[in-house]
Amino acid sequence: MDSNSEGQVIVNGRDISNYNDKQMTTYRRKGVGFVFQFYNLIPNLTALENVELAEQIVPNGLDPIGTMHSVGLGDRLNNFPAELSGGEQQRVSIARAIAKKPDLLLCDEPTGALDYKTGKNILQLLQNFCHSTRKNVIIVTHNGMIKPMADHIIEIGDGKVKLDQINPNPTPVEYIEW
Amino acid sequence: MKTLNKNIFREFKFSIARFVSITTLLSLGVFILIGLKVTGNDMRSTASHYYESHKMADAVVKSNADISVSNQKKLKNLDHVKTIEFTKSLDGLIAGSNTSIRVQAKTSQLSTYQVTSGKLPKRSNEIALSKTEHGKYKIGDYISLKNKSNKNISGFKNSKYKIVGFVTSSDYLLKQNLGTTSVGTGQIDTYAVVSKSAFTSDTPTTALINYDNLKGSSYSDRYEKQVEQNVANSESKIQKLVENRKQKIIDKSYTKIDTQLPILQKMYGDKATLIITKEKTRVSTKTNALKYQIQSRNDYNAGYNQFGEDAKRIDVLSNTFPIIFFAVAILVVLLTMSRMGEEKRIELGTLRALGYTKYDTMKVFLSYGLLASIIGTSIGAWFGTTFLPKKIFAAYAANFVIPNFQTPVSWKWIIISLVITIICTVLPAVYVAGSSLKEKPATLMLPKPPKTGSKILLERIPFIWEKLSFNYKVTLRNLFRYKFKSCMTIIGVMGCTALLITGFGIKDSLNNIVTTQYKDIIHYDLIGMYNPTDTTKNIDAYKNRISGIKRINSKTTIYYENVTSKTSAMNNNQQISLIVPKDKNQFSKYVTLRDPNTHNKIRLSSDGVVITQKLAKIMHVSVGDKITIKTSTGQKHRLRISAITEMYAGHNIYMNANYYQKIFNESLTYNSIMMKLNNRSGKNIDNISRQLTKQHASVTVVQSDDAKETINNILNGLNNLVLIIIVAASLLAFVVLFTLTNINVSERIRELSTIKVLGFYPMEVVMYIYRETFILTLLGIIFGFAGGSWLHNYIMQTLPPETAMADMTLFWTNFTLSGIMTVAFSIIVMIFMARKISKVDMLGALKSVD
């Protein structure tokens, strides 16, 4: 989506910073799942179809209905985004991201627009995905209180890395309070 | 306040594409509206100016012999005659060439000649030629004039003339076929003016009349109606005049003949009475041929009528085309501006919250709309006032000699356009914004809840819906989600396609008139008219001459007469050829009489006439009705219509000899021979025409392709106009598609970014949105086909001149070409949009709240 002004971005031993547009698109298509603060669901597609939208562009994605069940929305398949609550929408957006079976899940303030309880559910979902599939999930957040749930914490302030530590015993989400 | 203005200014800067689109749309609409509305008037006022500078006569009285001194006085005393001037003319050939020339006596008060170089003739051996001859001759040259038998013209003192100048005349407005004549090919090629002293006799043949009760300029309804009324009022008086004169001549001759009786009796005895009767018949036949004819400009000057008709054709187009152009442009501008009002909702809320007044917050829409209207109207008005009328006139200038085309600015139409454009731009934006402003600023600042997606009807039919690929599902849902915009796209494309089809269709239909007419209907090439009262010897010579022409395919004898007809609603008389075939079985080889719809053959019956299609249409008559015709001697007859026949150019009435006798109460004397030639080229037809007019008994020749040239002239004039309409319609189609797609893209930029982020390739992203546009374009084209057929049909009913009718069939090539063009525009737009989409800032779009 964006490109670096200097340095390298190495993913799985490949430097993706000098990829051209097409390679970048292919990389995004096959390798990365995105979750945004404002969900960005296609308003004109049902929840299930939003997931199918992602699943259909990769060769072997997850079964959309199964994915929807796994995010706990098995009974909301045919609802349009406008008919869903914020938490539900975010869960659809996560389902959409993981249905592609990405190597990497990028989450930009996934709980930013949600209340405390719903936010917690979402984080639980992300942690479960991470631990059950052994895939990397990167969460970007301003909320320092959720640090303990992460396996690896990098703190960035004023464009510089302030802290880089591995957390050997991540706290399960239900014990985190903020 | 300064910062607010800065904000307004940036609005222009950042949405320059939108601003340019709506300005273009408005200027296109205004261009076509003003252009077509003013051209007709420009043409008429230019012509009117030309006529005034030549002091063109309002009406003329023509005699086929002369106008006696006592009759001259009586004509002067006709009602409302302001000025009257008597003149005369003679037709001849320029020696050493085939050029037929009409030589007019110089006039000083009416229908005068304007000198373009040199001077007007003063002496009897001086001549001034038409300006169009300037290239061939120069001042100081000499020309000789001959009659049809290549002898000196008896009415002139001299046969050799010195050219002293070149002139223009309002009597001759056309460049070709200046009028019928008895010499050459039957059409006058050029004209000249000599002093009155050049003629051997000073009795005039023509009276030029100006009326004192006329208001309005040439071609205006007021003017034409009043002249027609004056002419109609004088008609009976003039007929009485000529009847009295005839009676006097006959009485005088009879008395003279009777005085011879005693002498003859002495010489021939009993046979004397026979001789006297014979002599009396001869005198009365000769005298009865004398006729006076009063005609208004439309009738005595073919060019005047044709020019008026040409201007009227543009008026016809100006009533339909601009409406469609404007309608399409306005719809799209409306959509764009109301969309702008919605887009700026949050900004309005913020400004209101900051404490700006409602007027301040609205200012951006007012200035945006006003500026777009003013610039659009200015550009449109400029091109509409100068470029379009000039282009159209240039096409007509090929046929007419009327110079100095004037393009006055029509403030009326400019103001109308400006008002319409302002209403279309300012009103919708202000309305949308105004209704938002009714809400509290706090609510205003929240984004409007997004439109919910919904199921569409098609989803209820699972076996179709489930087969559709995912992309089509989205597309179809979107089509129904944005119903208004979808309809706009369809209507916009429909309008443009319809305009294109009509544009191409007009060209084809007009071209087809000539083909159908001369392939399927008219098979003869020439009608040779002779004088049946000429001596038997001369008539025989004439007929033998025709039989002697080897290249004649076949010939048949007919009666041919020019008559006129007019309804009270018409400004001018319809010129009609009345034809009575001698051998009705042979006649179908020369003219096909058939039903316009069923193509069944029509037979001439003894209880009615066959009239041509267009004549029936403009006279509003059908089979069984009666029409009134007027002969050149002013007699009126009522004819019953027994059938209507297919014909595309020219008015004709066909009847058989029985019916003729019934109506005219006299036995028919055939006066013409209709001919079919082996070599049908114009050159050969001219050549044979010249041979015939040389005969003493010849009256004139009528070429069947005279009508062809008139139509071709009109066609050439319209071709240019049609081309401009096609170009403008294409531009319109392009801008409409561009604007609508642009709105679609910017409205859904977030959606596009999302799928881009999900990893859709650029082409997939473009197709995601373009598929919709494409489906709508196709639908629009299909509707456009229907609309185009209707529009074409409507225009072709009114567009052809009064004497012609168009073939309504549209070729499939029109449809395909128009369709392909629209699709091509749509694809070009897609390429533009693809570039725009590839530049979309995904991050920015996805991170923002809206």
JSON list of N, CA and C in Angstrom, two decimals, chain B residues 381-411:
[
{"chain": "B", "resi": 381, "resn": "ALA", "atom": "N", "xyz": [-22.44, 30.28, -26.48]},
{"chain": "B", "resi": 381, "resn": "ALA", "atom": "CA", "xyz": [-23.06, 31.37, -27.22]},
{"chain": "B", "resi": 381, "resn": "ALA", "atom": "C", "xyz": [-22.11, 31.90, -28.30]},
{"chain": "B", "resi": 382, "resn": "TRP", "atom": "N", "xyz": [-20.86, 31.95, -27.97]},
{"chain": "B", "resi": 382, "resn": "TRP", "atom": "CA", "xyz": [-19.89, 32.45, -28.96]},
{"chain": "B", "resi": 382, "resn": "TRP", "atom": "C", "xyz": [-19.86, 31.55, -30.19]},
{"chain": "B", "resi": 383, "resn": "PHE", "atom": "N", "xyz": [-19.69, 30.24, -29.96]},
{"chain": "B", "resi": 383, "resn": "PHE", "atom": "CA", "xyz": [-19.64, 29.31, -31.08]},
{"chain": "B", "resi": 383, "resn": "PHE", "atom": "C", "xyz": [-21.01, 29.20, -31.76]},
{"chain": "B", "resi": 384, "resn": "GLY", "atom": "N", "xyz": [-22.05, 29.26, -30.92]},
{"chain": "B", "resi": 384, "resn": "GLY", "atom": "CA", "xyz": [-23.40, 29.15, -31.46]},
{"chain": "B", "resi": 384, "resn": "GLY", "atom": "C", "xyz": [-23.78, 30.36, -32.31]},
{"chain": "B", "resi": 385, "resn": "THR", "atom": "N", "xyz": [-23.21, 31.51, -31.98]},
{"chain": "B", "resi": 385, "resn": "THR", "atom": "CA", "xyz": [-23.57, 32.71, -32.73]},
{"chain": "B", "resi": 385, "resn": "THR", "atom": "C", "xyz": [-22.74, 32.86, -34.00]},
{"chain": "B", "resi": 386, "resn": "THR", "atom": "N", "xyz": [-21.48, 32.44, -33.93]},
{"chain": "B", "resi": 386, "resn": "THR", "atom": "CA", "xyz": [-20.63, 32.67, -35.10]},
{"chain": "B", "resi": 386, "resn": "THR", "atom": "C", "xyz": [-20.35, 31.37, -35.86]},
{"chain": "B", "resi": 387, "resn": "PHE", "atom": "N", "xyz": [-19.74, 30.42, -35.16]},
{"chain": "B", "resi": 387, "resn": "PHE", "atom": "CA", "xyz": [-19.24, 29.24, -35.86]},
{"chain": "B", "resi": 387, "resn": "PHE", "atom": "C", "xyz": [-20.34, 28.43, -36.57]},
{"chain": "B", "resi": 388, "resn": "LEU", "atom": "N", "xyz": [-21.37, 28.05, -35.80]},
{"chain": "B", "resi": 388, "resn": "LEU", "atom": "CA", "xyz": [-22.39, 27.17, -36.38]},
{"chain": "B", "resi": 388, "resn": "LEU", "atom": "C", "xyz": [-23.16, 27.82, -37.54]},
{"chain": "B", "resi": 389, "resn": "PRO", "atom": "N", "xyz": [-23.71, 29.03, -37.35]},
{"chain": "B", "resi": 389, "resn": "PRO", "atom": "CA", "xyz": [-24.42, 29.64, -38.48]},
{"chain": "B", "resi": 389, "resn": "PRO", "atom": "C", "xyz": [-23.53, 29.82, -39.70]},
{"chain": "B", "resi": 390, "resn": "LYS", "atom": "N", "xyz": [-22.28, 30.17, -39.48]},
{"chain": "B", "resi": 390, "resn": "LYS", "atom": "CA", "xyz": [-21.38, 30.39, -40.63]},
{"chain": "B", "resi": 390, "resn": "LYS", "atom": "C", "xyz": [-21.13, 29.10, -41.37]},
{"chain": "B", "resi": 391, "resn": "LYS", "atom": "N", "xyz": [-20.94, 28.02, -40.60]},
{"chain": "B", "resi": 391, "resn": "LYS", "atom": "CA", "xyz": [-20.69, 26.71, -41.23]},
{"chain": "B", "resi": 391, "resn": "LYS", "atom": "C", "xyz": [-21.91, 26.30, -42.05]},
{"chain": "B", "resi": 392, "resn": "ILE", "atom": "N", "xyz": [-23.08, 26.49, -41.47]},
{"chain": "B", "resi": 392, "resn": "ILE", "atom": "CA", "xyz": [-24.30, 26.09, -42.18]},
{"chain": "B", "resi": 392, "resn": "ILE", "atom": "C", "xyz": [-24.49, 26.96, -43.42]},
{"chain": "B", "resi": 393, "resn": "PHE", "atom": "N", "xyz": [-24.29, 28.26, -43.24]},
{"chain": "B", "resi": 393, "resn": "PHE", "atom": "CA", "xyz": [-24.50, 29.15, -44.37]},
{"chain": "B", "resi": 393, "resn": "PHE", "atom": "C", "xyz": [-23.51, 28.85, -45.49]},
{"chain": "B", "resi": 394, "resn": "ALA", "atom": "N", "xyz": [-22.29, 28.53, -45.10]},
{"chain": "B", "resi": 394, "resn": "ALA", "atom": "CA", "xyz": [-21.27, 28.24, -46.11]},
{"chain": "B", "resi": 394, "resn": "ALA", "atom": "C", "xyz": [-21.75, 27.11, -47.02]},
{"chain": "B", "resi": 395, "resn": "ALA", "atom": "N", "xyz": [-22.44, 26.14, -46.42]},
{"chain": "B", "resi": 395, "resn": "ALA", "atom": "CA", "xyz": [-22.94, 25.02, -47.23]},
{"chain": "B", "resi": 395, "resn": "ALA", "atom": "C", "xyz": [-24.01, 25.50, -48.21]},
{"chain": "B", "resi": 396, "resn": "TYR", "atom": "N", "xyz": [-24.87, 26.40, -47.74]},
{"chain": "B", "resi": 396, "resn": "TYR", "atom": "CA", "xyz": [-25.92, 26.90, -48.64]},
{"chain": "B", "resi": 396, "resn": "TYR", "atom": "C", "xyz": [-25.37, 27.88, -49.66]},
{"chain": "B", "resi": 397, "resn": "ALA", "atom": "N", "xyz": [-24.27, 28.55, -49.28]},
{"chain": "B", "resi": 397, "resn": "ALA", "atom": "CA", "xyz": [-23.68, 29.53, -50.19]},
{"chain": "B", "resi": 397, "resn": "ALA", "atom": "C", "xyz": [-23.24, 28.88, -51.49]},
{"chain": "B", "resi": 398, "resn": "ALA", "atom": "N", "xyz": [-23.10, 27.55, -51.47]},
{"chain": "B", "resi": 398, "resn": "ALA", "atom": "CA", "xyz": [-22.72, 26.85, -52.70]},
{"chain": "B", "resi": 398, "resn": "ALA", "atom": "C", "xyz": [-23.83, 26.95, -53.73]},
{"chain": "B", "resi": 399, "resn": "ASN", "atom": "N", "xyz": [-25.06, 27.15, -53.29]},
{"chain": "B", "resi": 399, "resn": "ASN", "atom": "CA", "xyz": [-26.18, 27.22, -54.24]},
{"chain": "B", "resi": 399, "resn": "ASN", "atom": "C", "xyz": [-26.72, 28.62, -54.45]},
{"chain": "B", "resi": 400, "resn": "PHE", "atom": "N", "xyz": [-26.48, 29.49, -53.45]},
{"chain": "B", "resi": 400, "resn": "PHE", "atom": "CA", "xyz": [-27.08, 30.81, -53.51]},
{"chain": "B", "resi": 400, "resn": "PHE", "atom": "C", "xyz": [-26.02, 31.89, -53.70]},
{"chain": "B", "resi": 401, "resn": "VAL", "atom": "N", "xyz": [-26.44, 32.98, -54.31]},
{"chain": "B", "resi": 401, "resn": "VAL", "atom": "CA", "xyz": [-25.49, 34.06, -54.53]},
{"chain": "B", "resi": 401, "resn": "VAL", "atom": "C", "xyz": [-25.56, 35.10, -53.41]},
{"chain": "B", "resi": 402, "resn": "ILE", "atom": "N", "xyz": [-26.42, 34.87, -52.43]},
{"chain": "B", "resi": 402, "resn": "ILE", "atom": "CA", "xyz": [-26.58, 35.86, -51.37]},
{"chain": "B", "resi": 402, "resn": "ILE", "atom": "C", "xyz": [-25.30, 35.96, -50.54]},
{"chain": "B", "resi": 403, "resn": "PRO", "atom": "N", "xyz": [-24.68, 37.16, -50.55]},
{"chain": "B", "resi": 403, "resn": "PRO", "atom": "CA", "xyz": [-23.39, 37.30, -49.86]},
{"chain": "B", "resi": 403, "resn": "PRO", "atom": "C", "xyz": [-23.55, 37.89, -48.46]},
{"chain": "B", "resi": 404, "resn": "ASN", "atom": "N", "xyz": [-22.42, 38.21, -47.86]},
{"chain": "B", "resi": 404, "resn": "ASN", "atom": "CA", "xyz": [-22.34, 38.95, -46.60]},
{"chain": "B", "resi": 404, "resn": "ASN", "atom": "C", "xyz": [-23.25, 38.40, -45.52]},
{"chain": "B", "resi": 405, "resn": "PHE", "atom": "N", "xyz": [-22.97, 37.17, -45.14]},
{"chain": "B", "resi": 405, "resn": "PHE", "atom": "CA", "xyz": [-23.78, 36.55, -44.10]},
{"chain": "B", "resi": 405, "resn": "PHE", "atom": "C", "xyz": [-23.61, 37.33, -42.79]},
{"chain": "B", "resi": 406, "resn": "GLN", "atom": "N", "xyz": [-24.74, 37.71, -42.23]},
{"chain": "B", "resi": 406, "resn": "GLN", "atom": "CA", "xyz": [-24.69, 38.48, -40.98]},
{"chain": "B", "resi": 406, "resn": "GLN", "atom": "C", "xyz": [-25.04, 37.59, -39.80]},
{"chain": "B", "resi": 407, "resn": "THR", "atom": "N", "xyz": [-24.27, 37.70, -38.74]},
{"chain": "B", "resi": 407, "resn": "THR", "atom": "CA", "xyz": [-24.56, 36.91, -37.55]},
{"chain": "B", "resi": 407, "resn": "THR", "atom": "C", "xyz": [-24.73, 37.83, -36.35]},
{"chain": "B", "resi": 408, "resn": "PRO", "atom": "N", "xyz": [-25.88, 38.49, -36.29]},
{"chain": "B", "resi": 408, "resn": "PRO", "atom": "CA", "xyz": [-26.10, 39.37, -35.14]},
{"chain": "B", "resi": 408, "resn": "PRO", "atom": "C", "xyz": [-26.23, 38.56, -33.86]},
{"chain": "B", "resi": 409, "resn": "VAL", "atom": "N", "xyz": [-25.87, 39.17, -32.75]},
{"chain": "B", "resi": 409, "resn": "VAL", "atom": "CA", "xyz": [-25.96, 38.48, -31.46]},
{"chain": "B", "resi": 409, "resn": "VAL", "atom": "C", "xyz": [-27.43, 38.46, -31.02]},
{"chain": "B", "resi": 410, "resn": "SER", "atom": "N", "xyz": [-27.89, 37.27, -30.67]},
{"chain": "B", "resi": 410, "resn": "SER", "atom": "CA", "xyz": [-29.29, 37.17, -30.22]},
{"chain": "B", "resi": 410, "resn": "SER", "atom": "C", "xyz": [-29.32, 37.15, -28.70]},
{"chain": "B", "resi": 411, "resn": "TRP", "atom": "N", "xyz": [-29.53, 38.32, -28.11]},
{"chain": "B", "resi": 411, "resn": "TRP", "atom": "CA", "xyz": [-29.52, 38.40, -26.65]},
{"chain": "B", "resi": 411, "resn": "TRP", "atom": "C", "xyz": [-30.65, 37.60, -26.05]}
]
